[in-house]
Coordinates of C-alpha atoms (C1' of nucleotides) in Angstrom, one line a residue:
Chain A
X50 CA -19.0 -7.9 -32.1
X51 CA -18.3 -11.4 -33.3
X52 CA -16.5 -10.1 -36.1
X53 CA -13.7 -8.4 -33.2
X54 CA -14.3 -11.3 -31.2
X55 CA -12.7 -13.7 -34.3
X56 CA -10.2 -11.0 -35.1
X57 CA -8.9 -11.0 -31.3
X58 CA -8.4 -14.6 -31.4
X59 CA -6.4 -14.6 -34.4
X60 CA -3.6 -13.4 -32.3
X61 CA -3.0 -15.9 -29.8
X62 CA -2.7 -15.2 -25.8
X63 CA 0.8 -14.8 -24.5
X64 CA 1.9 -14.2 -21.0
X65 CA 3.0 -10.5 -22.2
X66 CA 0.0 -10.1 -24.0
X67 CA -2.0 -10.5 -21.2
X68 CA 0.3 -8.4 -19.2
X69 CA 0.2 -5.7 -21.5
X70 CA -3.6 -5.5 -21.3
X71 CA -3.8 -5.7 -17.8
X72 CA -1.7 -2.4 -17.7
X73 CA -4.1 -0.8 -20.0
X74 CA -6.7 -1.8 -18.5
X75 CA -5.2 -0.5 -15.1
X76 CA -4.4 2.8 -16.6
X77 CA -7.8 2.9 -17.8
X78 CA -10.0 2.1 -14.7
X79 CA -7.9 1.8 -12.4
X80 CA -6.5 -0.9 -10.2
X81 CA -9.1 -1.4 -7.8
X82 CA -11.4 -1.8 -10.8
X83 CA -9.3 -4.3 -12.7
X84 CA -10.6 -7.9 -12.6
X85 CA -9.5 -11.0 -14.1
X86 CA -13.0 -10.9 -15.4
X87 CA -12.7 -8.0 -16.8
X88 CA -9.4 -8.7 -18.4
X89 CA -10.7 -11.7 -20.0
X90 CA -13.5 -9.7 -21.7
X91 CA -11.2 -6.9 -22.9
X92 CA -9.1 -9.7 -24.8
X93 CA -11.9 -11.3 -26.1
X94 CA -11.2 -14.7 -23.8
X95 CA -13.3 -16.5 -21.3
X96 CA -11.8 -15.8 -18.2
X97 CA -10.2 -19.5 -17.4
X98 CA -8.3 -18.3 -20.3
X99 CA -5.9 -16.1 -18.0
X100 CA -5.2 -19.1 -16.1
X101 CA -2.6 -20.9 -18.8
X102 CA -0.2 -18.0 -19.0
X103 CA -0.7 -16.3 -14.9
X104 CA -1.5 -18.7 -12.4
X105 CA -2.8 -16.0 -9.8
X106 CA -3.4 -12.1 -9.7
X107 CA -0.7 -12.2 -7.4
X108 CA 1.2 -13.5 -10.2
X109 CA -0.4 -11.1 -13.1
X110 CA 0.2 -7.9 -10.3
X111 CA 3.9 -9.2 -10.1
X112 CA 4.1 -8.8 -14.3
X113 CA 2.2 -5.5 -14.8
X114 CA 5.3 -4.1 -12.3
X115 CA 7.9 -6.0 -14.6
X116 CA 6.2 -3.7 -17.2
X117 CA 6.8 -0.6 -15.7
X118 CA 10.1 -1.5 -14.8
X119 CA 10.7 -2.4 -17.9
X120 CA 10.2 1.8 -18.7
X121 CA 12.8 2.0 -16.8
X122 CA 15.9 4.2 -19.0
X123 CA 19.1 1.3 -18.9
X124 CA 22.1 2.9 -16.7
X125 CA 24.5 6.3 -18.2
X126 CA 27.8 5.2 -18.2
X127 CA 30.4 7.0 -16.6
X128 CA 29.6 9.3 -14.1
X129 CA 30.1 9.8 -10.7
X130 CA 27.5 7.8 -7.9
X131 CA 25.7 10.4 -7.0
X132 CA 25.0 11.5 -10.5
X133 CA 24.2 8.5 -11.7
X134 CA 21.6 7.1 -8.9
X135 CA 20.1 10.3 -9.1
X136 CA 18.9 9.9 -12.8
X137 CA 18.0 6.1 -12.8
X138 CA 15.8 6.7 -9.3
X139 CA 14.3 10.2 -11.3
X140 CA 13.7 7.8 -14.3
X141 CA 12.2 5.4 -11.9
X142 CA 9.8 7.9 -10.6
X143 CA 9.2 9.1 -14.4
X144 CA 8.4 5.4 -15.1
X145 CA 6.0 5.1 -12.3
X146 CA 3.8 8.6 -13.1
X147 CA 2.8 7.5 -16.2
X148 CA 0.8 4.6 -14.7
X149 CA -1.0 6.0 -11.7
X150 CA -1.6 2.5 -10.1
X151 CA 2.1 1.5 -10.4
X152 CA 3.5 3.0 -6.5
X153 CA 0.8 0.7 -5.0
X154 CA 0.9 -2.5 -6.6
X155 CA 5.0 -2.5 -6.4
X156 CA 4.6 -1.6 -2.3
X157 CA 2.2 -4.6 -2.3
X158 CA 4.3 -7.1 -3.7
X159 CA 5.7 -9.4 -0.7
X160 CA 8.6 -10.5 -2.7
X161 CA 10.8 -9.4 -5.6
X162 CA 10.6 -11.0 -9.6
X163 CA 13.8 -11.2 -10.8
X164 CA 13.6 -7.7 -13.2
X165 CA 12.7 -5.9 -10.2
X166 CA 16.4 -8.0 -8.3
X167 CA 17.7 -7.0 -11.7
X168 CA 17.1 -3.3 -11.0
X169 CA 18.1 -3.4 -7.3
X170 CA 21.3 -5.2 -8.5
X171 CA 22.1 -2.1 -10.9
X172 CA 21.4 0.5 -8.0
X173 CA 23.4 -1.5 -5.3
X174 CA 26.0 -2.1 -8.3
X175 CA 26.3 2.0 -8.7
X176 CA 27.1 2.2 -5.1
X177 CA 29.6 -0.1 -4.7
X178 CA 31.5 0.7 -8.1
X179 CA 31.6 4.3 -6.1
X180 CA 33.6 3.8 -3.3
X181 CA 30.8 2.3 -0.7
X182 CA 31.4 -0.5 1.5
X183 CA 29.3 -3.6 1.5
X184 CA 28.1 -2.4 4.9
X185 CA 27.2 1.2 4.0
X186 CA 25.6 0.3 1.0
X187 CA 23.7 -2.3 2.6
X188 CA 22.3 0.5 5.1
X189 CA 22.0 2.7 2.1
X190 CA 19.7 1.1 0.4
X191 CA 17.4 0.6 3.2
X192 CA 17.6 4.1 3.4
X193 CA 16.3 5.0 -0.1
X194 CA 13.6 2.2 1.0
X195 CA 11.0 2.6 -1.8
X196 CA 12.0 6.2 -3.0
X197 CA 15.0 3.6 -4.8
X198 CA 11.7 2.4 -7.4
X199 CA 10.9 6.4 -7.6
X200 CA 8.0 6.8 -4.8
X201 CA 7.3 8.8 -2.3
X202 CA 4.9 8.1 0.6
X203 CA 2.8 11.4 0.9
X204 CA 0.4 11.3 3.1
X205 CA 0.9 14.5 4.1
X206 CA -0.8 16.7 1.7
X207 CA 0.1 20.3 2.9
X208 CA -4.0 21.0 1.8
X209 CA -6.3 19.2 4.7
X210 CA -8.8 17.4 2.1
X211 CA -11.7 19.4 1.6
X212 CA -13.8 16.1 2.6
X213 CA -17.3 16.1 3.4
X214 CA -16.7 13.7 6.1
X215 CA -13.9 15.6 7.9
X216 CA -16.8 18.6 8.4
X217 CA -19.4 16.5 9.5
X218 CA -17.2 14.0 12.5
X219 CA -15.7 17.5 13.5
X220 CA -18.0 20.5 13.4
X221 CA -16.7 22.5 16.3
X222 CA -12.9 22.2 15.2
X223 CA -13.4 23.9 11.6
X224 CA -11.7 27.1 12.0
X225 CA -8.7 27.5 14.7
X226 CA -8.1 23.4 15.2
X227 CA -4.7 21.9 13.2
X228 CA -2.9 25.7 13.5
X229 CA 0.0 24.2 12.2
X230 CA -1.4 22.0 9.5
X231 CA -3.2 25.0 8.4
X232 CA 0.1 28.0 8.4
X233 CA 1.6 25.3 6.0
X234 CA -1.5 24.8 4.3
X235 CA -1.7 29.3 3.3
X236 CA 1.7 29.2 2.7
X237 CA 2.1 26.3 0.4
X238 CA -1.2 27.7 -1.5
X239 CA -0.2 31.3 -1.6
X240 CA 3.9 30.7 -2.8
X241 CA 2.8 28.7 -5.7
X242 CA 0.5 31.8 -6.3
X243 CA -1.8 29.1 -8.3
X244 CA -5.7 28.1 -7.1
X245 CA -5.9 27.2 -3.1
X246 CA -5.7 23.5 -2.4
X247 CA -3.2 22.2 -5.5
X248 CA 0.1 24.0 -3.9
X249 CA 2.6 21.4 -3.5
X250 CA 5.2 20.6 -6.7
X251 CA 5.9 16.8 -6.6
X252 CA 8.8 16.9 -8.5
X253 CA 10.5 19.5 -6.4
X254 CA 10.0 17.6 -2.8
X255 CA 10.8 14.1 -4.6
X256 CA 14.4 15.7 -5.2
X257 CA 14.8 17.5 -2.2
X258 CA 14.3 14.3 -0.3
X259 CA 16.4 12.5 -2.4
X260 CA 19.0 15.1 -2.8
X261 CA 19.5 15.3 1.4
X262 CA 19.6 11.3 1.5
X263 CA 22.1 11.9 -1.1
X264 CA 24.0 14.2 0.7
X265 CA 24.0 12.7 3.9
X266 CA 25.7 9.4 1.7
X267 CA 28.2 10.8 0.6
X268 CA 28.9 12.5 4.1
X269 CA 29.0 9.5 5.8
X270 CA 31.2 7.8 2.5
X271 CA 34.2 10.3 3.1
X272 CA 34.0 10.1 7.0
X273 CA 34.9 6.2 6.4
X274 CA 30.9 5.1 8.2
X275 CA 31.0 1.5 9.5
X276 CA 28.1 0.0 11.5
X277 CA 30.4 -1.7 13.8
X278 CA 30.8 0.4 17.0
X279 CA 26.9 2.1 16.9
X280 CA 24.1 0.3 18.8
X281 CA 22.3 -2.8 17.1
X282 CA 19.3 -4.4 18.3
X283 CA 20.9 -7.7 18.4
X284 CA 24.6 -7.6 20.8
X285 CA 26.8 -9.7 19.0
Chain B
X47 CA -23.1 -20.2 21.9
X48 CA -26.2 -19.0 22.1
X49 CA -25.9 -18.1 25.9
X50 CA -22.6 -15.9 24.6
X51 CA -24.5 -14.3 21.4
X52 CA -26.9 -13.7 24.3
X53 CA -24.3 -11.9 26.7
X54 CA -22.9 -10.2 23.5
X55 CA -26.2 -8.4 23.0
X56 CA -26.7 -7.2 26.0
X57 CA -23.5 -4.5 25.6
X58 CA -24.7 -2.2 22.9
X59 CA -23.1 -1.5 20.0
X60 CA -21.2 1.5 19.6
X61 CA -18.5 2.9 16.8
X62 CA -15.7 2.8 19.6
X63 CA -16.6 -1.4 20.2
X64 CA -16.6 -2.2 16.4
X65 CA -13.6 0.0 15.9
X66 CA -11.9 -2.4 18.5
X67 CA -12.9 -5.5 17.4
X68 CA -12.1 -4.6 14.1
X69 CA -8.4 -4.1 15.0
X70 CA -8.5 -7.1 17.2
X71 CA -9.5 -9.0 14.4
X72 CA -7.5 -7.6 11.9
X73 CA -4.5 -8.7 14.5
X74 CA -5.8 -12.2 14.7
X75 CA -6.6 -12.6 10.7
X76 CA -4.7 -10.5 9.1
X77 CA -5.8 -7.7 7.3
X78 CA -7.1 -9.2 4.0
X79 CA -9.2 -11.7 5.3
X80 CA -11.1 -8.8 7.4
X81 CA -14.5 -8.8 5.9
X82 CA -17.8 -7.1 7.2
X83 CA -19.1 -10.1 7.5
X84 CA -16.7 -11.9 9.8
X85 CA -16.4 -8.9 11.8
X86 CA -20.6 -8.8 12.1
X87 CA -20.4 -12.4 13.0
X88 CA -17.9 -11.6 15.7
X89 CA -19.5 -9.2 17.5
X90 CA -23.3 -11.5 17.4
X91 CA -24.8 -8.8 14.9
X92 CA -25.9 -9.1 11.3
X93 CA -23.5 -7.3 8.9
X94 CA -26.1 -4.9 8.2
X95 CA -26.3 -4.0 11.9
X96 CA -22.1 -2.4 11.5
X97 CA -23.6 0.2 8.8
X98 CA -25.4 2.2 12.1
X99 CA -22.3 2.7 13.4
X100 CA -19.5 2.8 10.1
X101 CA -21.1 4.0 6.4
X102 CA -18.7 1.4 4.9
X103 CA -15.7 -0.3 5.2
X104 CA -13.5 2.7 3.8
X105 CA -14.7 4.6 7.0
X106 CA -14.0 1.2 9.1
X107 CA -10.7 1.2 7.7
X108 CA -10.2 5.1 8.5
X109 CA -11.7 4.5 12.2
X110 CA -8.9 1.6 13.0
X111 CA -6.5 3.7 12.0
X112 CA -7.8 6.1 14.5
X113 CA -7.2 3.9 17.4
X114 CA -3.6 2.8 16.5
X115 CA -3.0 6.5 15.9
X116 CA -4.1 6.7 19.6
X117 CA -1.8 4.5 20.9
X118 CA 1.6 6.8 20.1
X119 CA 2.7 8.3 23.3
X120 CA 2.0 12.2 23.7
X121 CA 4.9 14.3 22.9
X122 CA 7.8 14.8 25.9
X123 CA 7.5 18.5 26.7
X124 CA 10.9 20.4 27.2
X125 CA 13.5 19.0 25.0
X126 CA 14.7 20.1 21.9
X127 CA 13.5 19.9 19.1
X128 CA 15.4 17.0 17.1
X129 CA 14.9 15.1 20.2
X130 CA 11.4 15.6 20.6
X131 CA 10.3 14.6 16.9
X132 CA 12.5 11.7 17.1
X133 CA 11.1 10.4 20.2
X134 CA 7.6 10.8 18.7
X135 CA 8.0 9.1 15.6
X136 CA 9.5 6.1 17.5
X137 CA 6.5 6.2 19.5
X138 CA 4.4 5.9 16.4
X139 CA 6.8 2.6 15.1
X140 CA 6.0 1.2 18.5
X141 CA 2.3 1.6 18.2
X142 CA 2.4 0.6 14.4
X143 CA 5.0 -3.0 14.8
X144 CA 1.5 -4.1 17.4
X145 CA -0.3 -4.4 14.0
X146 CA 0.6 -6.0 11.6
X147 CA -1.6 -4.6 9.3
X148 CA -1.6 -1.1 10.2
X149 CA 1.4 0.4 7.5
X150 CA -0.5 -0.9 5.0
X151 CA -3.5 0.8 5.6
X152 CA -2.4 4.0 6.5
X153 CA -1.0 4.0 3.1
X154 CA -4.0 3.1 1.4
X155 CA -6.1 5.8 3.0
X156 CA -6.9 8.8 0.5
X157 CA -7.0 11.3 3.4
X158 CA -6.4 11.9 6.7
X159 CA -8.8 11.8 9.3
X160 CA -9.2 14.2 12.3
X161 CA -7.2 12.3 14.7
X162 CA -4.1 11.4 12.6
X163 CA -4.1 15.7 11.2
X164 CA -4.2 16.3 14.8
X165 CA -0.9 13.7 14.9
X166 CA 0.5 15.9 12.1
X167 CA -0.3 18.8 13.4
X168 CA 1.6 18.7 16.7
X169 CA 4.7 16.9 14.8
X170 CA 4.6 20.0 12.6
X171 CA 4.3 22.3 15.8
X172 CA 7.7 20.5 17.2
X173 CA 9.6 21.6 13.9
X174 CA 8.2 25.2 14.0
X175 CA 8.8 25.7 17.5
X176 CA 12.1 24.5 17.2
X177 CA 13.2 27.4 14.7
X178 CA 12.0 25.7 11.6
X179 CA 10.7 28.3 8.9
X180 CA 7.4 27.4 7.1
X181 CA 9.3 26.7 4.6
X182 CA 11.1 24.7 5.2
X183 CA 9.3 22.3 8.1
X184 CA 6.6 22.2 4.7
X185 CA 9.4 20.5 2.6
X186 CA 11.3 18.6 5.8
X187 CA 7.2 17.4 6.4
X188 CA 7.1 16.0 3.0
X189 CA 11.0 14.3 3.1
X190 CA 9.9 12.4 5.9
X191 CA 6.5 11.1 4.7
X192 CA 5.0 8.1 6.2
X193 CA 8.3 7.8 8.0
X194 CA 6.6 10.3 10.2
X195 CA 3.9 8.1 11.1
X196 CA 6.8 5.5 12.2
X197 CA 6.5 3.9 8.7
X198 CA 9.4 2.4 6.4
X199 CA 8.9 1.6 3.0
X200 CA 11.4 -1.7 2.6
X201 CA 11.4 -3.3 -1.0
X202 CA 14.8 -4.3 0.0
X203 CA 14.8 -6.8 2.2
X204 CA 18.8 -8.3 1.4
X205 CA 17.5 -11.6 1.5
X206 CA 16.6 -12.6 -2.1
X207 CA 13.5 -14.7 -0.9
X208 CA 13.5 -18.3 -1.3
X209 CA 10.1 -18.1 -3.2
X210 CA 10.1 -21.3 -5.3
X211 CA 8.5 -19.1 -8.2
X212 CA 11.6 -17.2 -8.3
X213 CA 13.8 -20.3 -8.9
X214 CA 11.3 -22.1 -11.9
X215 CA 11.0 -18.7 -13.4
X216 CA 14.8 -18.1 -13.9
X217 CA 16.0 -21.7 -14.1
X218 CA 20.2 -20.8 -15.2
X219 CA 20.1 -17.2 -13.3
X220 CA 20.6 -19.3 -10.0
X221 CA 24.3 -19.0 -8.9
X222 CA 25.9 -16.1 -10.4
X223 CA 23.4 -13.3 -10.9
X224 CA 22.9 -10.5 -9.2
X225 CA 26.0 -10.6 -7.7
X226 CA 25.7 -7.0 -5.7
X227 CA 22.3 -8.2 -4.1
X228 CA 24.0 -11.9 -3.3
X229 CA 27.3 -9.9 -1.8
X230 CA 24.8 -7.7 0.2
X231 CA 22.4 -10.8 1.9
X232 CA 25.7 -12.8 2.4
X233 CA 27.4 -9.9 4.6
X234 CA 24.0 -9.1 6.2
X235 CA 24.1 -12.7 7.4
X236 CA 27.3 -12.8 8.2
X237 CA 27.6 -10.0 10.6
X238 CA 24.6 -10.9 12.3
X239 CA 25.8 -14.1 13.2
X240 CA 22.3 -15.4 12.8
X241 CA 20.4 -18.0 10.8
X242 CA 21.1 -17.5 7.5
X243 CA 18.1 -15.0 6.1
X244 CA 16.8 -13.0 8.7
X245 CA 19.6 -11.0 8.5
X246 CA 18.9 -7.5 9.1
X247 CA 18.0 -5.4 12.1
X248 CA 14.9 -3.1 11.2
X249 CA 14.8 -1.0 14.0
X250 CA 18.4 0.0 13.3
X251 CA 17.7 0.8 9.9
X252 CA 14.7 2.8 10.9
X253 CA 16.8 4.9 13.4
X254 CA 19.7 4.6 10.4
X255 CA 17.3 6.5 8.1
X256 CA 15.4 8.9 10.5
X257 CA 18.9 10.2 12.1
X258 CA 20.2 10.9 8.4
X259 CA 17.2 12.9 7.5
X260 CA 17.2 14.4 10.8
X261 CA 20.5 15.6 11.2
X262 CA 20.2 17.2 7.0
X263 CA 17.1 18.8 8.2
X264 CA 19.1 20.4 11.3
X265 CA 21.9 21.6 8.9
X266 CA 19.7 23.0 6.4
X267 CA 17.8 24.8 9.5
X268 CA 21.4 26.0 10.8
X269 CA 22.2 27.4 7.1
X270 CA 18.8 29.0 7.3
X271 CA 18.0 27.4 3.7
X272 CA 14.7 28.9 1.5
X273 CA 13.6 27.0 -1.7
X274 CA 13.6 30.7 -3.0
X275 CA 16.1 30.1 -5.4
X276 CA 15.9 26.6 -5.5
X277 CA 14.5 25.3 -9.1
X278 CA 10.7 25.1 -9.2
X279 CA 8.8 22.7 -11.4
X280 CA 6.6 25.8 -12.0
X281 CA 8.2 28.7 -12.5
X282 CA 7.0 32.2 -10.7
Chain C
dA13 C1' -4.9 -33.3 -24.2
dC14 C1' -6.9 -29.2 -24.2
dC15 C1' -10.6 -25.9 -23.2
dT16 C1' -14.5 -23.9 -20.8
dG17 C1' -19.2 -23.4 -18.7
dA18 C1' -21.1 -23.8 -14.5
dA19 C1' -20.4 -23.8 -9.9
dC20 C1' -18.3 -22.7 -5.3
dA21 C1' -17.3 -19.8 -1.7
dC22 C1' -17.0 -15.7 -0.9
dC23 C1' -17.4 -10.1 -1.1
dG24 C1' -19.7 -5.0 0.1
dT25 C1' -23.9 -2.9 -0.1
dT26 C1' -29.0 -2.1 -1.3
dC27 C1' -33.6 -2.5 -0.4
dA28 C1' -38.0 -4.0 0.6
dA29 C1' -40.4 -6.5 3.7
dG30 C1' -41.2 -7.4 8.4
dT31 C1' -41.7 -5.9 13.5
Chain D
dA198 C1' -39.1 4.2 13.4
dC199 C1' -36.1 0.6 13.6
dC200 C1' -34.1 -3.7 12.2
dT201 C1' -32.8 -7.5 9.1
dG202 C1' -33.3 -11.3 5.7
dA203 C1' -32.9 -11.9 1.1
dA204 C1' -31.1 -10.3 -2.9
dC205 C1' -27.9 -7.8 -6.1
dA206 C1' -23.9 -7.4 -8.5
dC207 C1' -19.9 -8.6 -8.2
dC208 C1' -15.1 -11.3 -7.0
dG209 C1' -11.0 -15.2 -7.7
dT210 C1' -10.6 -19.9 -8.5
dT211 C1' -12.0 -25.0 -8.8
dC212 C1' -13.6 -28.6 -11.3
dA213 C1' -16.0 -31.7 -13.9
dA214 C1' -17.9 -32.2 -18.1
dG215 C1' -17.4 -31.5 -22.9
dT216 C1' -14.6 -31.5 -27.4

DNA sequence: ACCTGAACACCGTTCAAGT
DNA sequence: ACCTGAACACCGTTCAAGT
């Protein structure tokens, strides 16, 4: 125990170290479990110790993503747009599974480190080198939204959450309520032909999603889209 | 004070008053400085006295939900059906841009509660009435995400944030870098003719990105397209 | 100058003691 | 049986006292 502790401190804290750990450590537990406490213990510091090389969670939240993003594979050259946004966003997303709390901390962020402006720069980059105007791009990528980092906001399940709670606040509604919640539900369950509940293949909606924002790019690319003309808002 | 605690007292606490003040407070504070505890001391109870009524906050958090999910309008019988989910899901940005804090929670809940699967369930009605297979309303369900619950997931925001950090952390990155995100927020401010950041019109870009999806799910419904055939993560 | 223990101002929730 | 004060087991962060 003392022996680790003196071995720990050996190597001294770094800003990356610490980042590194906190990733772990979020892999490990999880993100709602991670502490700076606890990080401090799990590298063998006090936890003022943090302090020197993060100056806030916010600030150690905003590194662990510069780690993931940092998995991120670098840009194939030379091929077409749609090719080519399609396999950095599906390496985005491949990035992101492997660290279950990743989705959430990047949608909590309020403003973008400079790796994750490095990555936007790259994506916006792919779509302008392909033909897209500054103005389509612009409502391009506002488009993609999140799904640009690889994630997708489910919260539709297609398999109603067999939750304790859900039974008790609605006793009388358990068999014929949600009709259409439910057709989904048998079908999704019994096309996968794999146990009731699981059903749904991730992977195979993320691209589907993608593929018809895709799509519909491209289609509006050839037509020659401008903003200019279609209702804003704000009248000029 | 006293004479108000008093008056306070005399209505009894129910789940639908602490719901309610909840949100209120929520709107007022924001959303991470909502504790139990303020909220007790709101209403003139002890923050033990909420646990009749809520079993925690997770369940407080759920309930709130609840009650913006029961501001969206009810659905506009006798249109079609692009029309009628449209219409819907704007209904639900309206009810979501009263509280601030509501996206954020709705994401963070782990699953759905009877009043927003009853949401769900009569958005998913629209696209099956409408000629929508079960197929494919279960993957047009998942391309549309929390966009169905009036939701957008911007990361982007074309205006690089003039967060101080940003500028100590990459000291000689100032003028020239990222040079696709810099053309992007200079255009947005541009054609705005605006003060120079604000920029961008969010209601357009919602509409931008729900019409896109809307009119791929309407082609792939005219094409009368099956994922049979389509590549599975799982093969049959 | 650097480092850190103790303290501050909070949390959500449990539980036993009071009515 | 109901209600609630105090307590428990945590937080992130400040700060003054030590080296």
């Amino acid at each position: 125990m003392a022996q680790q502790t003196e071995a720990v401190h050996r190597t001294p804290l770094t800003r990356d170290r610490v980042l590194r750990a906190a990733v772990a450590l979020a892999d490990d537990i999880g993100i709602e479990a991670l502490s700076m406490r606890k990080l401090a213990k799990e590298l063998g510091v006090v936890p003022m110790a943090l302090y020197k090389h993060v100056s806030n969670k916010e600030q150690l939240l905003d590194g662990m993503v510069d780690v993931v993003v940092g998995e991120i594979d670098p840009p194939a050259p030379g091929s077409n747009w749609k090719s080519a946004v399609r396999h950095r966003i599906l390496s985005a997303r491949r990035a992101l599974l492997g660290h279950p709390w990743a989705a959430q901390v990047i949608q909590s962020r309020s403003s973008p480190t400079p790796v994750v402006l490095a990555y936007m720069d790259s994506v916006i980059g792919m779509f302008r080198t392909g033909g897209f105007s500054v103005d389509l791009t612009h409502h391009v990528m506002h488009a993609l939204g999140s799904r640009m980092m690889g994630i997708t906001q489910e919260l539709f399940d297609a398999s109603p959450a067999p939750d304790p709670r859900a039974q008790r606040a609605a006793p009388q509604e358990d068999a014929g309520e949600y009709p259409y919640v439910m057709e989904l539900a048998a079908a999704a369950a019994h096309d996968e032909g794999s146990v009731v509940g699981q059903g749904c293949d991730d992977q195979f909606e993320f691209e589907f999603a993608l593929d018809l924002l895709l799509d519909g790019f491209e289609r509006l690319r050839q037509q020659g889209w401008s903003s200019v003309g279609h209702l804003r808002g704000k009248t000029l």
